[in-house]
């Protein structure tokens, strides 16, 4: 079921009997939203803004009381204000979502960098241990070479 059917609305061309404009086309029936005639229905040429004819006719007589006219105007203004507020909230929500997504990306990047840093620190710790071991071996090698040289020198003089 369409939303128009649920709300009791019909499309601009869904009415009978048909009313035809000077162009011989079925004229859509619109609802006025003007301050002077809120809620009144009228017919106008479907192509009036694109070179169509100047056909225009009221569908019903103006039987709206001043109270109802003002009520319709107030309701129309409220609907427009709520639509504007809704659009602003949607924009605000989209901005918030974008900010949240950027924060998530930043958090993921931070996590990746933290993990990479931890890996590098582990590698530095491992290399530091190897460096100390090699330094100790180098010192032992120097002592051994000096000891061998002393033995060779001692053998030369004996």
MMTF fields as JSON, N, C-alpha, C and O atoms, coordinates in Angstrom:
{
  "mmtfVersion": "1.0.0",
  "mmtfProducer": "UNKNOWN",
  "numBonds": 631,
  "numAtoms": 632,
  "numGroups": 158,
  "numChains": 1,
  "numModels": 1,
  "chainsPerModel": [1],
  "groupsPerChain": [158],
  "chainIdList": ["A"],
  "bondAtomList": [4, 2, 8, 6, 12, 10, 16, 14, 20, 18, 24, 22, 28, 26, 32, 30, 36, 34, 40, 38, 44, 42, 48, 46, 52, 50, 56, 54, 60, 58, 64, 62, 68, 66, 72, 70, 76, 74, 80, 78, 84, 82, 88, 86, 92, 90, 96, 94, 100, 98, 104, 102, 108, 106, 112, 110, 116, 114, 120, 118, 124, 122, 128, 126, 132, 130, 136, 134, 140, 138, 144, 142, 148, 146, 152, 150, 156, 154, 160, 158, 164, 162, 168, 166, 172, 170, 176, 174, 180, 178, 184, 182, 188, 186, 192, 190, 196, 194, 200, 198, 204, 202, 208, 206, 212, 210, 216, 214, 220, 218, 224, 222, 228, 226, 232, 230, 236, 234, 240, 238, 244, 242, 248, 246, 252, 250, 256, 254, 260, 258, 264, 262, 268, 266, 272, 270, 276, 274, 280, 278, 284, 282, 288, 286, 292, 290, 296, 294, 300, 298, 304, 302, 308, 306, 312, 310, 316, 314, 320, 318, 324, 322, 328, 326, 332, 330, 336, 334, 340, 338, 344, 342, 348, 346, 352, 350, 356, 354, 360, 358, 364, 362, 368, 366, 372, 370, 376, 374, 380, 378, 384, 382, 388, 386, 392, 390, 396, 394, 400, 398, 404, 402, 408, 406, 412, 410, 416, 414, 420, 418, 424, 422, 428, 426, 432, 430, 436, 434, 440, 438, 444, 442, 448, 446, 452, 450, 456, 454, 460, 458, 464, 462, 468, 466, 472, 470, 476, 474, 480, 478, 484, 482, 488, 486, 492, 490, 496, 494, 500, 498, 504, 502, 508, 506, 512, 510, 516, 514, 520, 518, 524, 522, 528, 526, 532, 530, 536, 534, 540, 538, 544, 542, 548, 546, 552, 550, 556, 554, 560, 558, 564, 562, 568, 566, 572, 570, 576, 574, 580, 578, 584, 582, 588, 586, 592, 590, 596, 594, 600, 598, 604, 602, 608, 606, 612, 610, 616, 614, 620, 618, 624, 622, 628, 626],
  "bondOrderList": [1, 1, 1, 1, 1, 1, 1, 1, 1, 1, 1, 1, 1, 1, 1, 1, 1, 1, 1, 1, 1, 1, 1, 1, 1, 1, 1, 1, 1, 1, 1, 1, 1, 1, 1, 1, 1, 1, 1, 1, 1, 1, 1, 1, 1, 1, 1, 1, 1, 1, 1, 1, 1, 1, 1, 1, 1, 1, 1, 1, 1, 1, 1, 1, 1, 1, 1, 1, 1, 1, 1, 1, 1, 1, 1, 1, 1, 1, 1, 1, 1, 1, 1, 1, 1, 1, 1, 1, 1, 1, 1, 1, 1, 1, 1, 1, 1, 1, 1, 1, 1, 1, 1, 1, 1, 1, 1, 1, 1, 1, 1, 1, 1, 1, 1, 1, 1, 1, 1, 1, 1, 1, 1, 1, 1, 1, 1, 1, 1, 1, 1, 1, 1, 1, 1, 1, 1, 1, 1, 1, 1, 1, 1, 1, 1, 1, 1, 1, 1, 1, 1, 1, 1, 1, 1, 1, 1],
  "groupList": [{"groupName": "UNK", "atomNameList": ["N", "CA", "C", "O"], "elementList": ["N", "C", "C", "O"], "formalChargeList": [0, 0, 0, 0], "bondAtomList": [1, 0, 2, 1, 3, 2], "bondOrderList": [1, 1, 2], "singleLetterCode": "X", "chemCompType": "L-PEPTIDE LINKING"}],
  "groupTypeList": [0, 0, 0, 0, 0, 0, 0, 0, 0, 0, 0, 0, 0, 0, 0, 0, 0, 0, 0, 0, 0, 0, 0, 0, 0, 0, 0, 0, 0, 0, 0, 0, 0, 0, 0, 0, 0, 0, 0, 0, 0, 0, 0, 0, 0, 0, 0, 0, 0, 0, 0, 0, 0, 0, 0, 0, 0, 0, 0, 0, 0, 0, 0, 0, 0, 0, 0, 0, 0, 0, 0, 0, 0, 0, 0, 0, 0, 0, 0, 0, 0, 0, 0, 0, 0, 0, 0, 0, 0, 0, 0, 0, 0, 0, 0, 0, 0, 0, 0, 0, 0, 0, 0, 0, 0, 0, 0, 0, 0, 0, 0, 0, 0, 0, 0, 0, 0, 0, 0, 0, 0, 0, 0, 0, 0, 0, 0, 0, 0, 0, 0, 0, 0, 0, 0, 0, 0, 0, 0, 0, 0, 0, 0, 0, 0, 0, 0, 0, 0, 0, 0, 0, 0, 0, 0, 0, 0, 0],
  "groupIdList": [1, 2, 3, 4, 5, 6, 7, 8, 9, 10, 11, 12, 13, 14, 15, 16, 17, 18, 19, 20, 21, 22, 23, 24, 25, 26, 27, 28, 29, 30, 31, 32, 33, 34, 35, 36, 37, 38, 39, 40, 41, 42, 43, 44, 45, 46, 47, 48, 49, 50, 51, 52, 53, 54, 55, 56, 57, 58, 59, 60, 61, 62, 63, 64, 65, 66, 67, 68, 69, 70, 71, 72, 73, 74, 75, 76, 77, 78, 79, 80, 81, 82, 83, 84, 85, 86, 87, 88, 89, 90, 91, 92, 93, 94, 95, 96, 97, 98, 99, 100, 101, 102, 103, 104, 105, 106, 107, 108, 109, 110, 111, 112, 113, 114, 115, 116, 117, 118, 119, 120, 121, 122, 123, 124, 125, 126, 127, 128, 129, 130, 131, 132, 133, 134, 135, 136, 137, 138, 139, 140, 141, 142, 143, 144, 145, 146, 147, 148, 149, 150, 151, 152, 153, 154, 155, 156, 157, 158],
  "secStructList": [7, 7, 2, 2, 2, 2, 2, 6, 7, 7, 7, 6, 6, 7, 7, 1, 1, 7, 7, 5, 7, 6, 6, 1, 1, 5, 7, 3, 3, 3, 3, 7, 7, 1, 1, 1, 1, 6, 6, 7, 3, 3, 3, 3, 7, 6, 6, 6, 6, 6, 6, 7, 7, 7, 7, 3, 3, 3, 1, 1, 7, 7, 7, 7, 7, 2, 2, 2, 2, 2, 2, 2, 2, 2, 2, 2, 2, 2, 2, 2, 2, 2, 2, 2, 2, 2, 2, 2, 2, 2, 2, 2, 2, 2, 2, 2, 2, 2, 2, 2, 2, 2, 2, 2, 2, 2, 2, 2, 2, 2, 2, 2, 2, 2, 2, 2, 2, 2, 2, 2, 2, 2, 2, 2, 2, 2, 2, 2, 2, 2, 2, 2, 2, 2, 2, 2, 2, 2, 2, 2, 2, 2, 2, 2, 2, 2, 2, 2, 2, 2, 2, 2, 2, 2, 2, 2, 2, 7],
  "xCoordList": [0.848, 0.0, 0.891, 1.882, 0.549, 1.343, 1.019, -0.054, 1.969, 1.787, 0.603, -0.102, 0.38, -0.753, -2.071, -2.993, -2.158, -3.381, -3.574, -4.695, -2.467, -2.564, -3.032, -3.802, -2.559, -2.897, -4.172, -4.599, -4.781, -5.987, -5.679, -6.55, -4.467, -4.066, -4.132, -4.119, -4.202, -4.153, -3.157, -2.859, -2.649, -1.724, -2.451, -3.68, -1.715, -2.349, -3.175, -4.033, -2.936, -3.712, -4.695, -5.347, -4.81, -5.693, -7.035, -7.339, -7.824, -9.159, -10.081, -9.614, -11.357, -12.392, -13.517, -13.723, -14.236, -14.028, -12.836, -12.495, -12.226, -11.031, -11.359, -12.417, -10.433, -10.517, -9.335, -8.196, -9.615, -8.575, -8.242, -9.121, -6.964, -6.523, -6.655, -7.134, -6.229, -6.321, -5.391, -5.571, -4.404, -3.481, -4.08, -3.445, -5.295, -6.004, -5.345, -5.421, -4.7, -4.095, -4.818, -5.332, -4.855, -5.5, -4.728, -3.516, -5.436, -4.804, -4.657, -5.62, -3.492, -3.324, -4.097, -4.263, -4.557, -5.256, -4.262, -3.75, -4.003, -3.028, -3.728, -4.916, -2.977, -3.489, -2.716, -1.487, -3.452, -2.834, -2.234, -2.816, -1.049, -0.404, -0.173, 0.647, -0.908, -0.761, -1.433, -2.244, -1.093, -1.692, -3.165, -3.981, -3.511, -4.895, -5.821, -7.001, -5.316, -6.167, -5.551, -5.36, -5.242, -4.603, -5.561, -6.708, -5.07, -5.855, -6.837, -7.425, -7.033, -7.97, -7.324, -6.124, -8.154, -7.651, -7.922, -8.928, -6.999, -7.131, -6.508, -5.733, -6.864, -6.315, -5.427, -5.718, -4.335, -3.45, -2.824, -2.692, -2.44, -1.818, -0.564, 0.24, -0.411, 0.739, 2.058, 3.111, 1.996, 3.21, 3.288, 3.961, 2.625, 2.539, 3.901, 4.069, 4.857, 6.191, 7.125, 8.24, 6.674, 7.527, 6.83, 6.869, 6.201, 5.591, 4.178, 3.671, 3.526, 2.145, 1.173, 1.575, -0.101, -1.124, -1.297, -0.65, -2.178, -2.391, -3.621, -4.191, -4.033, -5.229, -5.016, -3.985, -6.04, -6.014, -7.449, -8.178, -7.868, -9.272, -9.355, -8.669, -10.212, -10.446, -11.267, -12.155, -10.979, -11.764, -12.98, -14.066, -12.792, -13.879, -14.017, -13.109, -15.148, -15.406, -14.675, -14.373, -14.403, -13.723, -14.747, -15.43, -14.849, -15.791, -15.044, -15.623, -13.758, -12.929, -13.123, -13.049, -13.367, -13.536, -12.176, -11.15, -12.154, -10.869, -10.09, -8.862, -10.795, -10.128, -9.416, -8.253, -10.124, -9.532, -8.39, -7.372, -8.549, -7.461, -6.203, -5.111, -6.369, -5.222, -4.632, -3.413, -5.497, -5.036, -4.224, -3.168, -4.715, -3.984, -2.636, -1.631, -2.623, -1.363, -0.388, 0.79, -0.889, -0.029, 0.511, 1.685, -0.36, 0.078, 1.107, 2.102, 0.866, 1.825, 3.175, 4.212, 3.16, 4.412, 5.117, 6.342, 4.339, 4.924, 5.556, 6.648, 4.858, 5.405, 6.7, 7.677, 6.727, 7.946, 9.071, 10.221, 8.735, 9.751, 10.297, 11.501, 9.403, 9.846, 10.678, 11.648, 10.299, 11.089, 12.486, 13.478, 12.556, 13.858, 14.681, 15.87, 14.037, 14.728, 15.206, 16.309, 14.366, 14.726, 15.954, 16.87, 15.968, 17.122, 18.386, 19.462, 18.239, 19.396, 19.893, 21.099, 18.955, 19.348, 20.027, 20.994, 19.512, 20.151, 21.575, 22.499, 21.747, 23.088, 23.999, 25.154, 23.464, 24.237, 24.62, 25.748, 23.676, 23.946, 25.013, 25.909, 24.911, 25.909, 27.291, 28.291, 27.338, 28.619, 29.168, 30.361, 28.275, 28.704, 29.199, 30.207, 28.482, 28.899, 30.263, 31.128, 30.449, 31.733, 32.846, 33.928, 32.558, 33.549, 33.862, 35.017, 32.829, 33.025, 33.866, 34.756, 33.575, 34.351, 35.808, 36.719, 36.024, 37.398, 38.106, 39.286, 37.381, 37.969, 38.306, 39.35, 37.424, 37.679, 38.922, 39.763, 39.035, 40.22, 41.464, 42.492, 41.369, 42.503, 42.873, 44.053, 41.865, 42.111, 42.786, 43.727, 42.306, 42.915, 44.357, 45.232, 44.607, 45.972, 46.854, 47.993, 46.319, 47.071, 47.398, 48.517, 46.415, 46.635, 47.718, 48.592, 47.654, 48.663, 50.047, 51.028, 50.124, 51.417, 51.941, 53.142, 51.05, 51.449, 51.987, 52.995, 51.317, 51.771, 53.131, 54.019, 53.292, 54.573, 55.673, 56.794, 55.351, 56.331, 56.733, 57.912, 55.761, 56.064, 56.953, 57.882, 56.671, 57.51, 58.935, 59.898, 59.069, 60.399, 61.138, 62.338, 60.424, 61.059, 61.538, 62.61, 60.745, 61.148, 62.389, 63.303, 62.413, 63.565, 64.81, 65.903, 64.646, 65.766, 66.285, 67.497, 65.385, 65.792, 66.587, 67.626, 66.088, 66.774, 68.156, 69.139, 68.217, 69.503, 70.479, 71.688, 69.954, 70.81, 71.448, 72.63, 70.69, 71.23, 72.307, 73.349, 72.051, 73.053, 74.311, 75.427, 74.119, 75.264, 76.132, 77.358, 75.512, 76.274, 77.038, 78.192, 76.382, 77.041, 78.238, 79.306, 78.064, 79.171, 80.3, 81.476, 79.938, 80.954, 81.772, 82.992, 81.113, 81.815, 82.736, 83.879, 82.242, 83.062, 84.262, 85.357, 84.054, 85.158, 86.235, 87.43, 85.796, 86.763, 87.547, 88.758, 86.85, 87.551, 88.539, 89.641, 88.142, 89.021, 90.261, 91.371, 90.08, 91.225, 92.158, 93.376, 91.612, 92.432, 93.18, 94.36, 92.481, 93.126, 94.246, 95.312, 94.001, 95.043, 96.243, 97.39, 95.98, 97.084, 97.839, 99.068, 97.104, 97.753, 98.62, 99.742, 98.122, 98.9, 100.148, 101.231, 99.969, 101.116, 102.179, 103.378, 101.736, 102.687, 103.433, 104.64, 102.71, 103.352, 104.359, 105.471, 103.969, 104.878, 106.1, 107.222, 105.919, 107.033, 107.911, 109.138, 107.286, 108.044, 108.846, 109.962, 108.312, 109.019, 110.164, 111.175, 110.018, 111.085, 112.292, 113.429, 112.085, 113.168, 113.696, 114.655, 113.177, 113.702, 114.553, 115.064],
  "yCoordList": [-1.177, 0.0, 1.237, 1.287, 2.229, 3.449, 4.391, 4.321, 5.274, 6.23, 7.147, 7.536, 7.499, 8.362, 7.703, 8.368, 6.379, 5.659, 5.603, 5.716, 5.428, 5.382, 6.719, 6.764, 7.797, 9.124, 9.675, 10.778, 8.927, 9.41, 10.447, 11.238, 10.453, 11.405, 10.734, 9.508, 11.554, 11.036, 11.871, 13.007, 11.308, 12.035, 13.134, 13.119, 14.096, 15.23, 14.854, 15.631, 13.688, 13.27, 12.151, 11.628, 11.779, 10.681, 11.219, 11.162, 11.731, 12.217, 12.013, 11.865, 12.005, 11.886, 12.829, 13.059, 13.375, 13.402, 14.293, 15.22, 13.995, 14.707, 16.142, 16.422, 17.042, 18.432, 18.656, 18.345, 19.205, 19.382, 20.856, 21.716, 21.134, 22.508, 22.846, 22.033, 24.039, 24.49, 23.692, 23.696, 23.01, 22.168, 20.79, 19.962, 20.536, 19.255, 18.133, 16.961, 18.509, 17.518, 17.575, 18.622, 16.431, 16.395, 17.305, 17.164, 18.228, 19.182, 18.555, 17.988, 18.641, 18.12, 18.979, 20.184, 18.337, 19.054, 19.226, 18.251, 20.476, 20.813, 21.357, 21.678, 21.459, 22.039, 23.325, 23.324, 24.416, 25.716, 25.752, 25.258, 26.356, 26.553, 28.038, 28.42, 28.863, 30.31, 30.782, 30.066, 31.977, 32.542, 32.865, 32.701, 33.322, 33.707, 32.503, 32.588, 31.395, 30.241, 28.924, 28.022, 28.791, 27.547, 26.366, 26.437, 25.282, 24.054, 23.971, 22.914, 25.061, 25.005, 24.26, 24.375, 23.488, 22.723, 23.489, 24.187, 23.338, 24.031, 23.195, 22.274, 23.535, 22.884, 23.895, 25.091, 23.391, 24.239, 23.372, 22.158, 24.002, 23.271, 22.561, 23.136, 21.319, 20.52, 21.086, 20.868, 21.818, 22.385, 23.897, 24.568, 24.452, 25.909, 26.573, 27.737, 25.867, 26.448, 26.176, 26.696, 25.368, 25.007, 25.343, 24.556, 26.498, 26.946, 26.448, 26.562, 25.902, 25.433, 26.601, 27.759, 26.283, 27.329, 27.978, 27.589, 28.969, 29.704, 29.212, 29.95, 27.96, 27.42, 27.346, 26.879, 27.829, 27.796, 27.925, 28.805, 27.043, 27.045, 26.45, 25.477, 27.051, 26.494, 25.219, 25.128, 24.243, 23.008, 23.186, 22.695, 23.886, 24.044, 25.507, 26.313, 25.827, 27.188, 27.415, 26.473, 28.666, 29.016, 29.047, 30.051, 27.945, 27.87, 27.776, 27.432, 28.085, 27.983, 29.217, 30.347, 28.997, 30.113, 30.727, 30.066, 31.986, 32.614, 31.82, 31.756, 31.221, 30.412, 29.22, 28.952, 28.505, 27.326, 27.749, 27.062, 28.889, 29.383, 29.613, 29.18, 30.3, 30.582, 29.292, 29.153, 28.354, 27.063, 26.335, 25.775, 26.34, 25.696, 26.374, 25.705, 27.696, 28.428, 28.079, 27.824, 28.069, 27.719, 26.297, 26.042, 25.374, 23.979, 23.873, 23.16, 24.59, 24.576, 25.096, 24.498, 26.223, 26.797, 25.843, 25.728, 25.163, 24.202, 23.028, 22.575, 22.54, 21.442, 21.886, 21.137, 23.088, 23.589, 23.741, 23.404, 24.253, 24.412, 23.052, 22.893, 22.076, 20.733, 20.087, 19.383, 20.325, 19.786, 20.403, 19.714, 21.718, 22.384, 21.837, 21.556, 21.688, 21.142, 19.717, 19.337, 18.937, 17.561, 17.548, 16.749, 18.441, 18.512, 18.908, 18.359, 19.873, 20.294, 19.156, 18.955, 18.413, 17.276, 16.191, 15.573, 15.962, 14.97, 15.406, 14.592, 16.705, 17.213, 17.077, 16.667, 17.426, 17.318, 15.868, 15.576, 14.971, 13.546, 13.071, 12.31, 13.525, 13.129, 13.648, 12.944, 14.898, 15.446, 14.644, 14.343, 14.299, 13.516, 12.142, 11.651, 11.527, 10.211, 10.315, 9.464, 11.361, 11.557, 11.738, 11.167, 12.546, 12.744, 11.456, 11.185, 10.653, 9.364, 8.435, 7.743, 8.429, 7.575, 8.028, 7.202, 9.354, 9.86, 9.477, 9.127, 9.545, 9.13, 7.647, 7.239, 6.836, 5.402, 5.137, 4.317, 5.835, 5.674, 6.099, 5.424, 7.222, 7.676, 6.665, 6.413, 6.083, 5.072, 3.847, 3.303, 3.417, 2.256, 2.557, 1.702, 3.771, 4.145, 4.184, 3.717, 4.747, 4.81, 3.406, 3.145, 2.494, 1.109, 0.456, -0.24, 0.685, 0.108, 0.668, -0.075, 1.976, 2.586, 2.096, 1.871, 1.93, 1.419, -0.004, -0.347, -0.82, -2.195, -2.203, -2.968, -1.347, -1.269, -0.801, -1.308, 0.17, 0.657, -0.445, -0.592, -1.214, -2.319, -3.349, -3.878, -3.634, -4.575, -4.04, -4.788, -2.747, -2.147, -2.153, -2.423, -1.856, -1.883, -3.289, -3.46, -4.294, -5.684, -6.015, -6.683, -5.546, -5.787, -5.081, -5.648, -3.849, -3.111, -3.852, -3.975, -4.345, -5.091, -6.329, -6.625, -7.056, -8.268, -7.925, -8.606, -6.857, -6.465, -5.956, -6.149, -5.308, -4.848, -6.043, -5.994, -7.108, -8.326, -8.948, -9.372, -9.003, -9.564, -8.706, -9.224, -7.376, -6.465, -6.679, -6.709, -6.827, -7.068, -8.383, -8.473, -9.402, -10.712, -10.603, -11.144, -9.904, -9.736, -8.899, -9.17, -7.888, -7.053, -7.889, -7.74, -8.762, -9.652, -10.596, -10.811, -11.165, -12.074, -11.337, -11.893, -10.089, -9.301, -9.062, -9.172, -8.739, -8.508, -9.79, -9.742, -10.941, -12.213, -12.495, -12.988, -12.18, -12.4, -11.51, -11.96, -10.263, -9.351, -9.891, -9.887, -10.353, -10.907, -12.139, -12.321, -12.997, -14.208, -13.845, -14.461, -12.839, -12.43, -11.853, -12.158, -11.027, -10.454, -11.578, -11.563, -12.534, -13.672, -14.454, -14.829, -14.712, -15.438, -14.642, -15.199, -13.335, -12.493, -12.539, -12.564, -12.55, -12.626, -13.965, -14.019, -15.03, -16.348, -16.365, -16.867, -15.811, -15.787, -14.931, -15.336, -13.787, -12.913, -13.625, -13.569, -14.283, -15.017, -16.141, -16.419, -16.784, -17.875, -17.334, -18.013, -16.153, -15.557, -15.195, -15.319, -14.772, -14.357, -15.503, -15.299, -16.581, -17.691, -18.605, -19.59],
  "zCoordList": [0.0, 0.0, 0.0, 0.729, -0.806, -0.905, 0.246, 0.847, 0.541, 1.637, 1.376, 2.307, 0.098, -0.239, 0.14, 0.613, -0.071, 0.266, 1.777, 2.272, 2.51, 3.967, 4.536, 5.495, 3.935, 4.433, 3.811, 4.152, 2.908, 2.249, 1.184, 0.822, 0.683, -0.353, -1.705, -1.814, -2.722, -4.087, -4.866, -4.497, -5.936, -6.786, -7.541, -7.61, -8.114, -8.78, -10.008, -10.428, -10.586, -11.763, -11.444, -12.348, -10.184, -9.782, -9.302, -8.111, -10.213, -9.874, -11.076, -12.206, -10.833, -11.871, -11.515, -10.324, -12.415, -13.86, -14.213, -13.479, -15.327, -15.754, -16.152, -16.717, -15.846, -16.279, -17.21, -16.864, -18.407, -19.418, -19.586, -19.529, -19.792, -20.009, -21.488, -22.279, -21.854, -23.247, -24.159, -25.377, -23.589, -24.367, -24.646, -25.3, -24.158, -24.318, -23.515, -23.884, -22.417, -21.527, -20.194, -19.8, -19.493, -18.188, -17.236, -17.071, -16.619, -15.71, -14.33, -13.814, -13.729, -12.373, -11.369, -11.556, -10.314, -9.246, -8.099, -7.549, -7.754, -6.73, -5.497, -5.533, -4.402, -3.166, -2.899, -2.836, -2.745, -2.497, -1.098, -0.132, -1.022, 0.271, 0.526, 1.361, -0.205, -0.054, 1.23, 1.818, 1.65, 2.859, 2.634, 3.542, 1.435, 1.15, 0.973, 1.312, 0.454, 0.14, 0.606, -0.21, 1.869, 2.318, 2.216, 2.656, 1.628, 1.559, 0.407, 0.182, -0.334, -1.462, -2.619, -2.866, -3.325, -4.468, -5.757, -5.891, -6.699, -7.988, -9.09, -8.832, -10.338, -11.522, -12.239, -12.263, -12.826, -13.627, -14.708, -14.546, -15.808, -16.924, -16.427, -15.693, -16.834, -16.393, -16.915, -16.317, -18.039, -18.644, -18.458, -19.241, -17.451, -17.303, -17.122, -17.484, -16.581, -16.374, -17.547, -17.59, -18.49, -19.629, -20.944, -21.89, -21.002, -22.253, -22.487, -23.603, -21.472, -21.626, -21.654, -21.766, -21.551, -21.592, -20.221, -19.249, -20.16, -18.913, -18.154, -17.351, -18.406, -17.753, -16.25, -15.765, -15.519, -14.059, -13.578, -14.035, -12.647, -12.2, -10.801, -10.488, -9.954, -8.631, -8.748, -9.596, -7.911, -7.863, -6.967, -7.274, -5.869, -4.909, -4.504, -4.707, -3.938, -3.469, -2.151, -1.418, -1.871, -0.626, 0.494, 0.696, 1.218, 2.335, 3.667, 4.697, 3.624, 4.817, 5.691, 5.208, 6.96, 7.891, 8.199, 8.036, 8.642, 8.985, 10.035, 9.979, 10.985, 12.007, 11.374, 11.674, 10.495, 9.85, 8.933, 8.859, 8.224, 7.375, 8.213, 7.844, 9.343, 10.202, 10.758, 10.861, 11.112, 11.608, 10.541, 10.835, 9.304, 8.207, 7.97, 7.732, 8.034, 7.853, 8.972, 8.721, 10.217, 11.351, 11.227, 11.495, 10.816, 10.641, 9.524, 9.657, 8.411, 7.304, 7.773, 7.486, 8.502, 8.999, 9.957, 9.938, 10.792, 11.733, 10.978, 11.322, 9.945, 9.132, 8.476, 8.476, 7.918, 7.282, 8.301, 8.019, 9.494, 10.541, 10.977, 11.176, 11.124, 11.513, 10.41, 10.692, 9.154, 8.039, 8.041, 7.801, 8.315, 8.376, 9.542, 9.395, 10.697, 11.867, 11.602, 11.995, 10.932, 10.587, 9.68, 9.877, 8.679, 7.773, 8.539, 8.304, 9.462, 10.263, 11.148, 11.293, 11.741, 12.583, 11.758, 12.205, 10.547, 9.668, 9.323, 9.337, 9.011, 8.715, 9.933, 9.816, 11.101, 12.342, 12.611, 13.008, 12.393, 12.583, 11.604, 11.971, 10.35, 9.349, 9.752, 9.613, 10.259, 10.714, 11.89, 11.947, 12.837, 14.0, 13.571, 14.078, 12.635, 12.144, 11.473, 11.675, 10.676, 10.008, 11.041, 10.911, 12.075, 13.135, 13.863, 14.189, 14.119, 14.789, 13.924, 14.419, 12.629, 11.723, 11.681, 11.644, 11.688, 11.696, 12.996, 12.985, 14.11, 15.386, 15.366, 15.874, 14.78, 14.691, 13.852, 14.219, 12.727, 11.88, 12.657, 12.606, 13.378, 14.189, 15.26, 15.5, 15.905, 16.936, 16.333, 16.91, 15.176, 14.513, 14.117, 14.259, 13.621, 13.265, 14.514, 14.492, 15.606, 16.855, 17.347, 17.788, 17.27, 17.693, 16.839, 17.356, 15.529, 14.635, 14.956, 14.989, 15.19, 15.522, 16.869, 17.023, 17.843, 19.157, 19.035, 19.652, 18.243, 18.021, 17.327, 17.703, 16.309, 15.602, 16.549, 16.504, 17.41, 18.383, 19.361, 19.684, 19.827, 20.746, 20.059, 20.67, 18.789, 18.035, 17.913, 18.081, 17.621, 17.482, 18.823, 18.868, 19.914, 21.237, 21.577, 22.157, 21.218, 21.447, 20.628, 21.111, 19.395, 18.524, 19.079, 19.061, 19.571, 20.161, 21.392, 21.572, 22.239, 23.433, 23.036, 23.626, 22.026, 21.554, 20.997, 21.288, 20.189, 19.604, 20.671, 20.55, 21.708, 22.806, 23.509, 23.851, 23.729, 24.345, 23.477, 23.976, 22.166, 21.248, 21.234, 21.179, 21.284, 21.277, 22.52, 22.418, 23.684, 24.921, 24.826, 25.244, 24.271, 24.129, 23.19, 23.48, 22.062, 21.11, 21.714, 21.474, 22.497, 23.154, 24.132, 24.203, 24.883, 25.819, 25.049, 25.452, 23.935, 23.132, 22.536, 22.453, 22.123, 21.568, 22.638, 22.364, 23.842, 24.924, 25.222, 25.439, 25.231, 25.462, 24.337, 24.578, 23.114, 21.966, 22.069, 21.786, 22.469, 22.632, 23.714, 23.531, 24.832, 25.914, 25.405, 25.704, 24.625, 24.096, 23.135, 23.153, 22.29, 21.33, 22.079, 21.75, 23.075, 23.86, 24.581, 24.651, 25.107, 25.779, 24.804, 25.147, 23.585, 22.568, 22.183, 22.002, 22.063, 21.704, 22.816, 22.538, 24.037, 25.157, 25.115, 25.354, 24.811, 24.73, 23.588, 23.747, 22.419, 21.267, 21.594, 21.291, 22.189, 22.54, 23.581, 23.504, 24.535, 25.55, 24.912, 25.349, 23.901, 23.232, 22.381, 22.201, 21.872, 21.069, 21.953, 21.499, 23.14, 24.027, 24.875, 25.62, 24.808, 25.582, 24.787, 25.318]
}
